[in-house]
GROMACS .gro file of C-alpha atoms in nm:
model
  347
    1UNK     CA    1  26.502 -24.269   7.217
    2UNK     CA    2  26.213 -24.376   6.976
    3UNK     CA    3  26.111 -24.137   6.672
    4UNK     CA    4  25.761 -24.117   6.843
    5UNK     CA    5  25.919 -23.900   7.100
    6UNK     CA    6  25.986 -23.596   6.845
    7UNK     CA    7  25.716 -23.382   6.736
    8UNK     CA    8  25.759 -23.288   6.320
    9UNK     CA    9  25.754 -22.947   6.285
   10UNK     CA   10  25.458 -22.750   6.106
   11UNK     CA   11  25.527 -22.557   5.820
   12UNK     CA   12  25.393 -22.239   5.697
   13UNK     CA   13  25.108 -22.233   5.378
   14UNK     CA   14  24.982 -22.625   5.446
   15UNK     CA   15  24.592 -22.565   5.415
   16UNK     CA   16  24.529 -22.855   5.631
   17UNK     CA   17  24.676 -22.632   5.919
   18UNK     CA   18  24.459 -22.322   5.834
   19UNK     CA   19  24.123 -22.223   6.007
   20UNK     CA   20  23.815 -22.173   5.749
   21UNK     CA   21  23.840 -21.899   5.521
   22UNK     CA   22  23.664 -21.578   5.568
   23UNK     CA   23  23.396 -21.604   5.232
   24UNK     CA   24  23.511 -21.226   5.192
   25UNK     CA   25  23.854 -21.212   5.239
   26UNK     CA   26  23.998 -21.524   5.085
   27UNK     CA   27  24.356 -21.614   5.276
   28UNK     CA   28  24.632 -21.391   5.152
   29UNK     CA   29  24.952 -21.680   5.223
   30UNK     CA   30  25.254 -21.520   5.352
   31UNK     CA   31  25.349 -21.850   5.542
   32UNK     CA   32  25.602 -21.937   5.336
   33UNK     CA   33  25.884 -21.668   5.269
   34UNK     CA   34  25.852 -21.753   4.867
   35UNK     CA   35  25.883 -21.512   4.575
   36UNK     CA   36  25.525 -21.390   4.466
   37UNK     CA   37  25.669 -21.305   4.135
   38UNK     CA   38  25.807 -21.639   3.983
   39UNK     CA   39  26.002 -21.710   3.703
   40UNK     CA   40  25.761 -21.710   3.366
   41UNK     CA   41  25.744 -22.093   3.303
   42UNK     CA   42  25.758 -22.207   2.969
   43UNK     CA   43  25.628 -22.566   2.904
   44UNK     CA   44  25.933 -22.840   2.901
   45UNK     CA   45  25.962 -23.081   2.591
   46UNK     CA   46  25.742 -23.385   2.609
   47UNK     CA   47  26.029 -23.636   2.663
   48UNK     CA   48  26.065 -23.460   3.002
   49UNK     CA   49  25.775 -23.685   3.112
   50UNK     CA   50  25.829 -24.002   2.869
   51UNK     CA   51  26.214 -24.057   2.952
   52UNK     CA   52  26.354 -24.139   3.267
   53UNK     CA   53  26.530 -23.842   3.456
   54UNK     CA   54  26.887 -23.937   3.498
   55UNK     CA   55  27.197 -23.704   3.523
   56UNK     CA   56  27.161 -23.389   3.312
   57UNK     CA   57  27.459 -23.270   3.204
   58UNK     CA   58  27.328 -22.917   3.098
   59UNK     CA   59  27.148 -22.856   3.383
   60UNK     CA   60  27.495 -22.917   3.628
   61UNK     CA   61  27.664 -22.697   3.353
   62UNK     CA   62  27.392 -22.416   3.416
   63UNK     CA   63  27.399 -22.433   3.834
   64UNK     CA   64  27.807 -22.424   3.812
   65UNK     CA   65  27.792 -22.098   3.590
   66UNK     CA   66  27.534 -21.995   3.841
   67UNK     CA   67  27.701 -22.062   4.204
   68UNK     CA   68  28.056 -22.012   4.035
   69UNK     CA   69  28.177 -22.327   4.136
   70UNK     CA   70  28.332 -22.627   3.952
   71UNK     CA   71  28.051 -22.865   3.840
   72UNK     CA   72  28.164 -23.160   4.049
   73UNK     CA   73  28.128 -23.008   4.347
   74UNK     CA   74  27.778 -22.998   4.248
   75UNK     CA   75  27.450 -23.232   4.307
   76UNK     CA   76  27.091 -23.173   4.210
   77UNK     CA   77  26.848 -23.281   4.418
   78UNK     CA   78  26.445 -23.258   4.486
   79UNK     CA   79  26.494 -22.956   4.683
   80UNK     CA   80  26.732 -22.938   5.054
   81UNK     CA   81  26.458 -23.151   5.235
   82UNK     CA   82  26.593 -23.491   5.120
   83UNK     CA   83  26.888 -23.400   5.194
   84UNK     CA   84  26.823 -23.222   5.579
   85UNK     CA   85  26.650 -23.569   5.612
   86UNK     CA   86  26.921 -23.784   5.463
   87UNK     CA   87  27.259 -23.604   5.579
   88UNK     CA   88  27.198 -23.682   5.939
   89UNK     CA   89  27.205 -24.039   5.894
   90UNK     CA   90  27.524 -24.018   5.685
   91UNK     CA   91  27.743 -23.808   5.924
   92UNK     CA   92  27.899 -23.986   6.221
   93UNK     CA   93  27.716 -23.973   6.552
   94UNK     CA   94  27.811 -23.738   6.800
   95UNK     CA   95  27.709 -23.363   6.938
   96UNK     CA   96  27.543 -23.130   6.703
   97UNK     CA   97  27.551 -22.731   6.758
   98UNK     CA   98  27.260 -22.531   6.580
   99UNK     CA   99  27.096 -22.191   6.659
  100UNK     CA  100  26.850 -22.176   6.927
  101UNK     CA  101  26.638 -21.992   6.611
  102UNK     CA  102  26.601 -22.104   6.304
  103UNK     CA  103  26.467 -22.346   6.063
  104UNK     CA  104  26.349 -22.621   6.284
  105UNK     CA  105  26.366 -22.938   6.024
  106UNK     CA  106  26.751 -22.947   6.107
  107UNK     CA  107  26.680 -23.003   6.498
  108UNK     CA  108  26.451 -23.249   6.420
  109UNK     CA  109  26.620 -23.459   6.151
  110UNK     CA  110  26.985 -23.451   6.337
  111UNK     CA  111  26.734 -23.593   6.659
  112UNK     CA  112  26.573 -23.875   6.461
  113UNK     CA  113  26.912 -23.984   6.364
  114UNK     CA  114  27.002 -24.039   6.702
  115UNK     CA  115  27.245 -23.728   6.741
  116UNK     CA  116  27.273 -23.521   7.069
  117UNK     CA  117  27.179 -23.154   6.995
  118UNK     CA  118  27.346 -22.854   7.135
  119UNK     CA  119  27.186 -22.475   7.132
  120UNK     CA  120  27.379 -22.135   7.059
  121UNK     CA  121  27.192 -21.824   7.157
  122UNK     CA  122  27.334 -21.565   6.962
  123UNK     CA  123  27.620 -21.517   6.676
  124UNK     CA  124  27.918 -21.443   6.836
  125UNK     CA  125  28.232 -21.557   6.680
  126UNK     CA  126  28.458 -21.677   6.987
  127UNK     CA  127  28.155 -21.769   7.183
  128UNK     CA  128  28.086 -21.999   6.936
  129UNK     CA  129  28.390 -22.147   6.922
  130UNK     CA  130  28.465 -22.184   7.262
  131UNK     CA  131  28.118 -22.385   7.261
  132UNK     CA  132  28.231 -22.638   6.991
  133UNK     CA  133  28.537 -22.718   7.196
  134UNK     CA  134  28.409 -22.702   7.536
  135UNK     CA  135  28.125 -22.928   7.470
  136UNK     CA  136  28.258 -23.163   7.235
  137UNK     CA  137  28.058 -23.047   6.942
  138UNK     CA  138  28.112 -23.243   6.622
  139UNK     CA  139  27.883 -23.101   6.375
  140UNK     CA  140  27.725 -22.760   6.320
  141UNK     CA  141  27.427 -22.669   6.136
  142UNK     CA  142  27.378 -22.312   6.026
  143UNK     CA  143  27.149 -22.113   5.825
  144UNK     CA  144  27.213 -21.786   5.619
  145UNK     CA  145  27.019 -21.549   5.574
  146UNK     CA  146  26.904 -21.719   5.898
  147UNK     CA  147  26.466 -21.788   5.864
  148UNK     CA  148  26.335 -21.642   6.077
  149UNK     CA  149  26.614 -21.417   6.251
  150UNK     CA  150  26.777 -21.297   5.909
  151UNK     CA  151  27.142 -21.331   6.038
  152UNK     CA  152  27.383 -21.337   5.765
  153UNK     CA  153  27.735 -21.511   5.847
  154UNK     CA  154  28.045 -21.375   5.705
  155UNK     CA  155  28.269 -21.642   5.519
  156UNK     CA  156  28.543 -21.600   5.763
  157UNK     CA  157  28.341 -21.702   6.057
  158UNK     CA  158  28.215 -22.015   5.888
  159UNK     CA  159  28.573 -22.099   5.791
  160UNK     CA  160  28.699 -22.027   6.163
  161UNK     CA  161  28.454 -22.243   6.277
  162UNK     CA  162  28.542 -22.522   6.069
  163UNK     CA  163  28.864 -22.520   6.195
  164UNK     CA  164  28.738 -22.592   6.510
  165UNK     CA  165  28.535 -22.864   6.449
  166UNK     CA  166  28.715 -23.187   6.426
  167UNK     CA  167  28.827 -23.336   6.100
  168UNK     CA  168  28.571 -23.555   6.080
  169UNK     CA  169  28.303 -23.319   6.181
  170UNK     CA  170  28.016 -23.148   5.908
  171UNK     CA  171  27.966 -22.797   5.911
  172UNK     CA  172  27.630 -22.724   5.749
  173UNK     CA  173  27.530 -22.418   5.574
  174UNK     CA  174  27.181 -22.394   5.448
  175UNK     CA  175  27.143 -22.119   5.215
  176UNK     CA  176  26.808 -22.150   5.076
  177UNK     CA  177  26.745 -21.792   5.090
  178UNK     CA  178  27.059 -21.663   4.995
  179UNK     CA  179  26.978 -21.640   4.611
  180UNK     CA  180  26.789 -21.312   4.682
  181UNK     CA  181  27.061 -21.155   4.920
  182UNK     CA  182  27.410 -21.214   4.669
  183UNK     CA  183  27.595 -21.057   5.008
  184UNK     CA  184  27.546 -21.375   5.175
  185UNK     CA  185  27.638 -21.645   4.925
  186UNK     CA  186  27.927 -21.814   5.068
  187UNK     CA  187  27.971 -22.064   4.757
  188UNK     CA  188  28.326 -22.000   4.795
  189UNK     CA  189  28.338 -22.267   5.065
  190UNK     CA  190  28.253 -22.554   4.821
  191UNK     CA  191  28.423 -22.837   4.814
  192UNK     CA  192  28.655 -22.755   5.112
  193UNK     CA  193  28.691 -23.047   5.371
  194UNK     CA  194  28.372 -23.104   5.577
  195UNK     CA  195  28.160 -22.818   5.433
  196UNK     CA  196  27.810 -22.894   5.290
  197UNK     CA  197  27.604 -22.580   5.139
  198UNK     CA  198  27.256 -22.641   5.073
  199UNK     CA  199  27.098 -22.453   4.802
  200UNK     CA  200  26.726 -22.416   4.696
  201UNK     CA  201  26.571 -22.298   4.377
  202UNK     CA  202  26.176 -22.293   4.474
  203UNK     CA  203  26.236 -21.967   4.707
  204UNK     CA  204  26.401 -21.713   4.492
  205UNK     CA  205  26.251 -21.846   4.157
  206UNK     CA  206  25.927 -21.852   4.328
  207UNK     CA  207  25.854 -22.241   4.241
  208UNK     CA  208  25.842 -22.426   4.528
  209UNK     CA  209  25.654 -22.712   4.373
  210UNK     CA  210  25.951 -22.743   4.102
  211UNK     CA  211  26.123 -22.960   4.393
  212UNK     CA  212  26.497 -22.865   4.297
  213UNK     CA  213  26.779 -22.767   4.483
  214UNK     CA  214  27.156 -22.858   4.492
  215UNK     CA  215  27.430 -22.942   4.750
  216UNK     CA  216  27.774 -22.800   4.739
  217UNK     CA  217  28.035 -23.014   4.877
  218UNK     CA  218  28.330 -23.232   4.842
  219UNK     CA  219  28.269 -23.482   4.528
  220UNK     CA  220  28.320 -23.802   4.812
  221UNK     CA  221  28.050 -23.655   4.990
  222UNK     CA  222  27.838 -23.586   4.734
  223UNK     CA  223  27.888 -23.957   4.587
  224UNK     CA  224  27.766 -24.100   4.938
  225UNK     CA  225  27.432 -23.881   4.925
  226UNK     CA  226  27.362 -23.964   4.560
  227UNK     CA  227  27.397 -24.307   4.631
  228UNK     CA  228  27.169 -24.243   4.939
  229UNK     CA  229  26.893 -24.069   4.755
  230UNK     CA  230  26.871 -24.291   4.470
  231UNK     CA  231  26.815 -24.254   4.107
  232UNK     CA  232  26.584 -23.993   3.953
  233UNK     CA  233  26.513 -23.797   4.213
  234UNK     CA  234  26.470 -23.482   4.028
  235UNK     CA  235  26.213 -23.530   3.775
  236UNK     CA  236  26.237 -23.440   3.393
  237UNK     CA  237  26.066 -23.092   3.408
  238UNK     CA  238  26.243 -22.971   3.707
  239UNK     CA  239  26.549 -23.038   3.551
  240UNK     CA  240  26.450 -22.888   3.212
  241UNK     CA  241  26.303 -22.571   3.403
  242UNK     CA  242  26.563 -22.510   3.616
  243UNK     CA  243  26.823 -22.490   3.403
  244UNK     CA  244  26.616 -22.239   3.196
  245UNK     CA  245  26.553 -22.039   3.510
  246UNK     CA  246  26.926 -22.053   3.639
  247UNK     CA  247  27.046 -21.944   3.299
  248UNK     CA  248  26.833 -21.648   3.313
  249UNK     CA  249  27.096 -21.370   3.443
  250UNK     CA  250  26.831 -21.093   3.336
  251UNK     CA  251  26.534 -21.211   3.508
  252UNK     CA  252  26.751 -21.304   3.802
  253UNK     CA  253  26.944 -20.924   3.838
  254UNK     CA  254  26.587 -20.740   3.794
  255UNK     CA  255  26.425 -20.961   4.050
  256UNK     CA  256  26.693 -20.943   4.286
  257UNK     CA  257  26.616 -20.524   4.261
  258UNK     CA  258  26.240 -20.595   4.297
  259UNK     CA  259  26.242 -20.800   4.610
  260UNK     CA  260  26.506 -20.551   4.778
  261UNK     CA  261  26.250 -20.285   4.726
  262UNK     CA  262  25.960 -20.477   4.816
  263UNK     CA  263  26.116 -20.616   5.133
  264UNK     CA  264  26.179 -20.248   5.263
  265UNK     CA  265  25.895 -20.144   5.165
  266UNK     CA  266  25.678 -20.419   5.383
  267UNK     CA  267  25.910 -20.400   5.670
  268UNK     CA  268  25.864 -20.000   5.691
  269UNK     CA  269  25.482 -20.096   5.645
  270UNK     CA  270  25.478 -20.335   5.941
  271UNK     CA  271  25.704 -20.145   6.159
  272UNK     CA  272  25.401 -19.854   6.131
  273UNK     CA  273  25.167 -20.057   6.192
  274UNK     CA  274  25.330 -20.195   6.532
  275UNK     CA  275  25.488 -19.887   6.587
  276UNK     CA  276  25.500 -19.845   7.021
  277UNK     CA  277  25.432 -20.183   7.054
  278UNK     CA  278  25.699 -20.421   7.228
  279UNK     CA  279  25.817 -20.586   6.897
  280UNK     CA  280  26.119 -20.551   6.705
  281UNK     CA  281  26.138 -20.600   6.312
  282UNK     CA  282  26.427 -20.739   6.097
  283UNK     CA  283  26.381 -20.797   5.744
  284UNK     CA  284  26.562 -21.035   5.468
  285UNK     CA  285  26.503 -21.023   5.075
  286UNK     CA  286  26.199 -21.255   5.081
  287UNK     CA  287  26.045 -21.203   5.428
  288UNK     CA  288  26.008 -20.993   5.704
  289UNK     CA  289  26.012 -21.121   6.067
  290UNK     CA  290  25.861 -20.940   6.376
  291UNK     CA  291  26.010 -21.022   6.729
  292UNK     CA  292  25.796 -21.034   7.008
  293UNK     CA  293  25.672 -21.219   7.340
  294UNK     CA  294  25.512 -21.569   7.240
  295UNK     CA  295  25.157 -21.523   7.348
  296UNK     CA  296  25.124 -21.191   7.173
  297UNK     CA  297  25.255 -21.348   6.873
  298UNK     CA  298  24.999 -21.625   6.874
  299UNK     CA  299  24.706 -21.387   6.953
  300UNK     CA  300  24.824 -21.172   6.640
  301UNK     CA  301  24.850 -21.454   6.401
  302UNK     CA  302  24.494 -21.552   6.493
  303UNK     CA  303  24.384 -21.214   6.453
  304UNK     CA  304  24.545 -21.229   6.122
  305UNK     CA  305  24.368 -21.508   5.980
  306UNK     CA  306  24.040 -21.337   6.076
  307UNK     CA  307  24.139 -21.058   5.806
  308UNK     CA  308  24.287 -21.330   5.545
  309UNK     CA  309  24.643 -21.316   5.639
  310UNK     CA  310  24.841 -21.672   5.673
  311UNK     CA  311  25.141 -21.614   5.871
  312UNK     CA  312  25.394 -21.839   6.007
  313UNK     CA  313  25.498 -21.816   6.398
  314UNK     CA  314  25.807 -21.986   6.514
  315UNK     CA  315  25.832 -22.092   6.875
  316UNK     CA  316  26.153 -21.966   7.022
  317UNK     CA  317  26.183 -22.046   7.423
  318UNK     CA  318  25.929 -21.734   7.517
  319UNK     CA  319  25.970 -21.553   7.230
  320UNK     CA  320  25.786 -21.551   6.891
  321UNK     CA  321  25.908 -21.488   6.580
  322UNK     CA  322  25.653 -21.391   6.331
  323UNK     CA  323  25.784 -21.437   5.974
  324UNK     CA  324  25.567 -21.259   5.691
  325UNK     CA  325  25.658 -21.356   5.348
  326UNK     CA  326  25.617 -21.077   5.094
  327UNK     CA  327  25.273 -20.955   4.955
  328UNK     CA  328  25.237 -20.960   4.570
  329UNK     CA  329  25.036 -20.617   4.631
  330UNK     CA  330  25.116 -20.392   4.945
  331UNK     CA  331  24.811 -20.206   4.922
  332UNK     CA  332  24.624 -20.526   4.976
  333UNK     CA  333  24.807 -20.598   5.288
  334UNK     CA  334  24.816 -20.267   5.397
  335UNK     CA  335  24.417 -20.266   5.393
  336UNK     CA  336  24.421 -20.608   5.574
  337UNK     CA  337  24.649 -20.451   5.823
  338UNK     CA  338  24.438 -20.151   5.899
  339UNK     CA  339  24.123 -20.394   6.024
  340UNK     CA  340  24.327 -20.515   6.312
  341UNK     CA  341  24.274 -20.407   6.661
  342UNK     CA  342  24.641 -20.325   6.747
  343UNK     CA  343  24.553 -20.215   7.078
  344UNK     CA  344  24.332 -20.492   7.184
  345UNK     CA  345  24.614 -20.728   7.064
  346UNK     CA  346  24.857 -20.560   7.336
  347UNK     CA  347  24.625 -20.571   7.586
   0.00000   0.00000   0.00000
């Protein structure tokens, strides 16, 4: 099947997809799930721009310390996205098991690479193992914390599912949101055969434009990925800034505490605003998700645009997963929400 049969996912925060702004209410971007209190940037030295960005041993060392793994188990990349796009072409062709609710790029990229997609509906250890065995699954792609459902996976379950997969298969775990939820970190799996972990600097550190991420895997797979991605994939500025941010433990500790408190407060606000409606609220450290019928989610998204709130809706069958990134000012969010006619939207 040709690529034209697959529609690329739409991503939150793309200004080309937003309606015209209300002149009195500039759009508050809550569609991306990015930390609204970024790591305080400092200007990198000039040679970050005047020399080619070859391998940086200092960045490698800082990342190894940050993730708690050996340096040879890490590959720096321009964010997770290039790996999400390239990995399906490296992996042997087969059937790939993914969550029905999750970041759509994974499904889209494995499909484009010619793999057959199989979905599972809920995270159940034995049910998933049976599905792997009975449906001839070769690879499995998971997201923890899951975007947008906030599910977190135990390291014991991941090892178990990997043991059920064929030896030549891959278990890929996207951990883009794990930095803010350290209890979800499964970096201890790094280097185990057939396991690939994806980590992102942009979300937790609030620097999505930096385009920096890491792959944690066995050295032979990293070498193949490195060859496919090519030289100079991470800019010199990104390497230098990333190194400083990864070493800033005081900021990391304070920010995790701040994000946990902010997410809890925002979840409480949204649950209160939509109390009594057919809506379920879940949250992770960097986002809050409202789960509701899809038609209701789309109506609420349109209404939110009118009061200057840009939020993302994931289409998951008949359900809509409306993901709200954290607001830098909860008072502003509360004021905007007060302008929504909740009863009319529920009708």
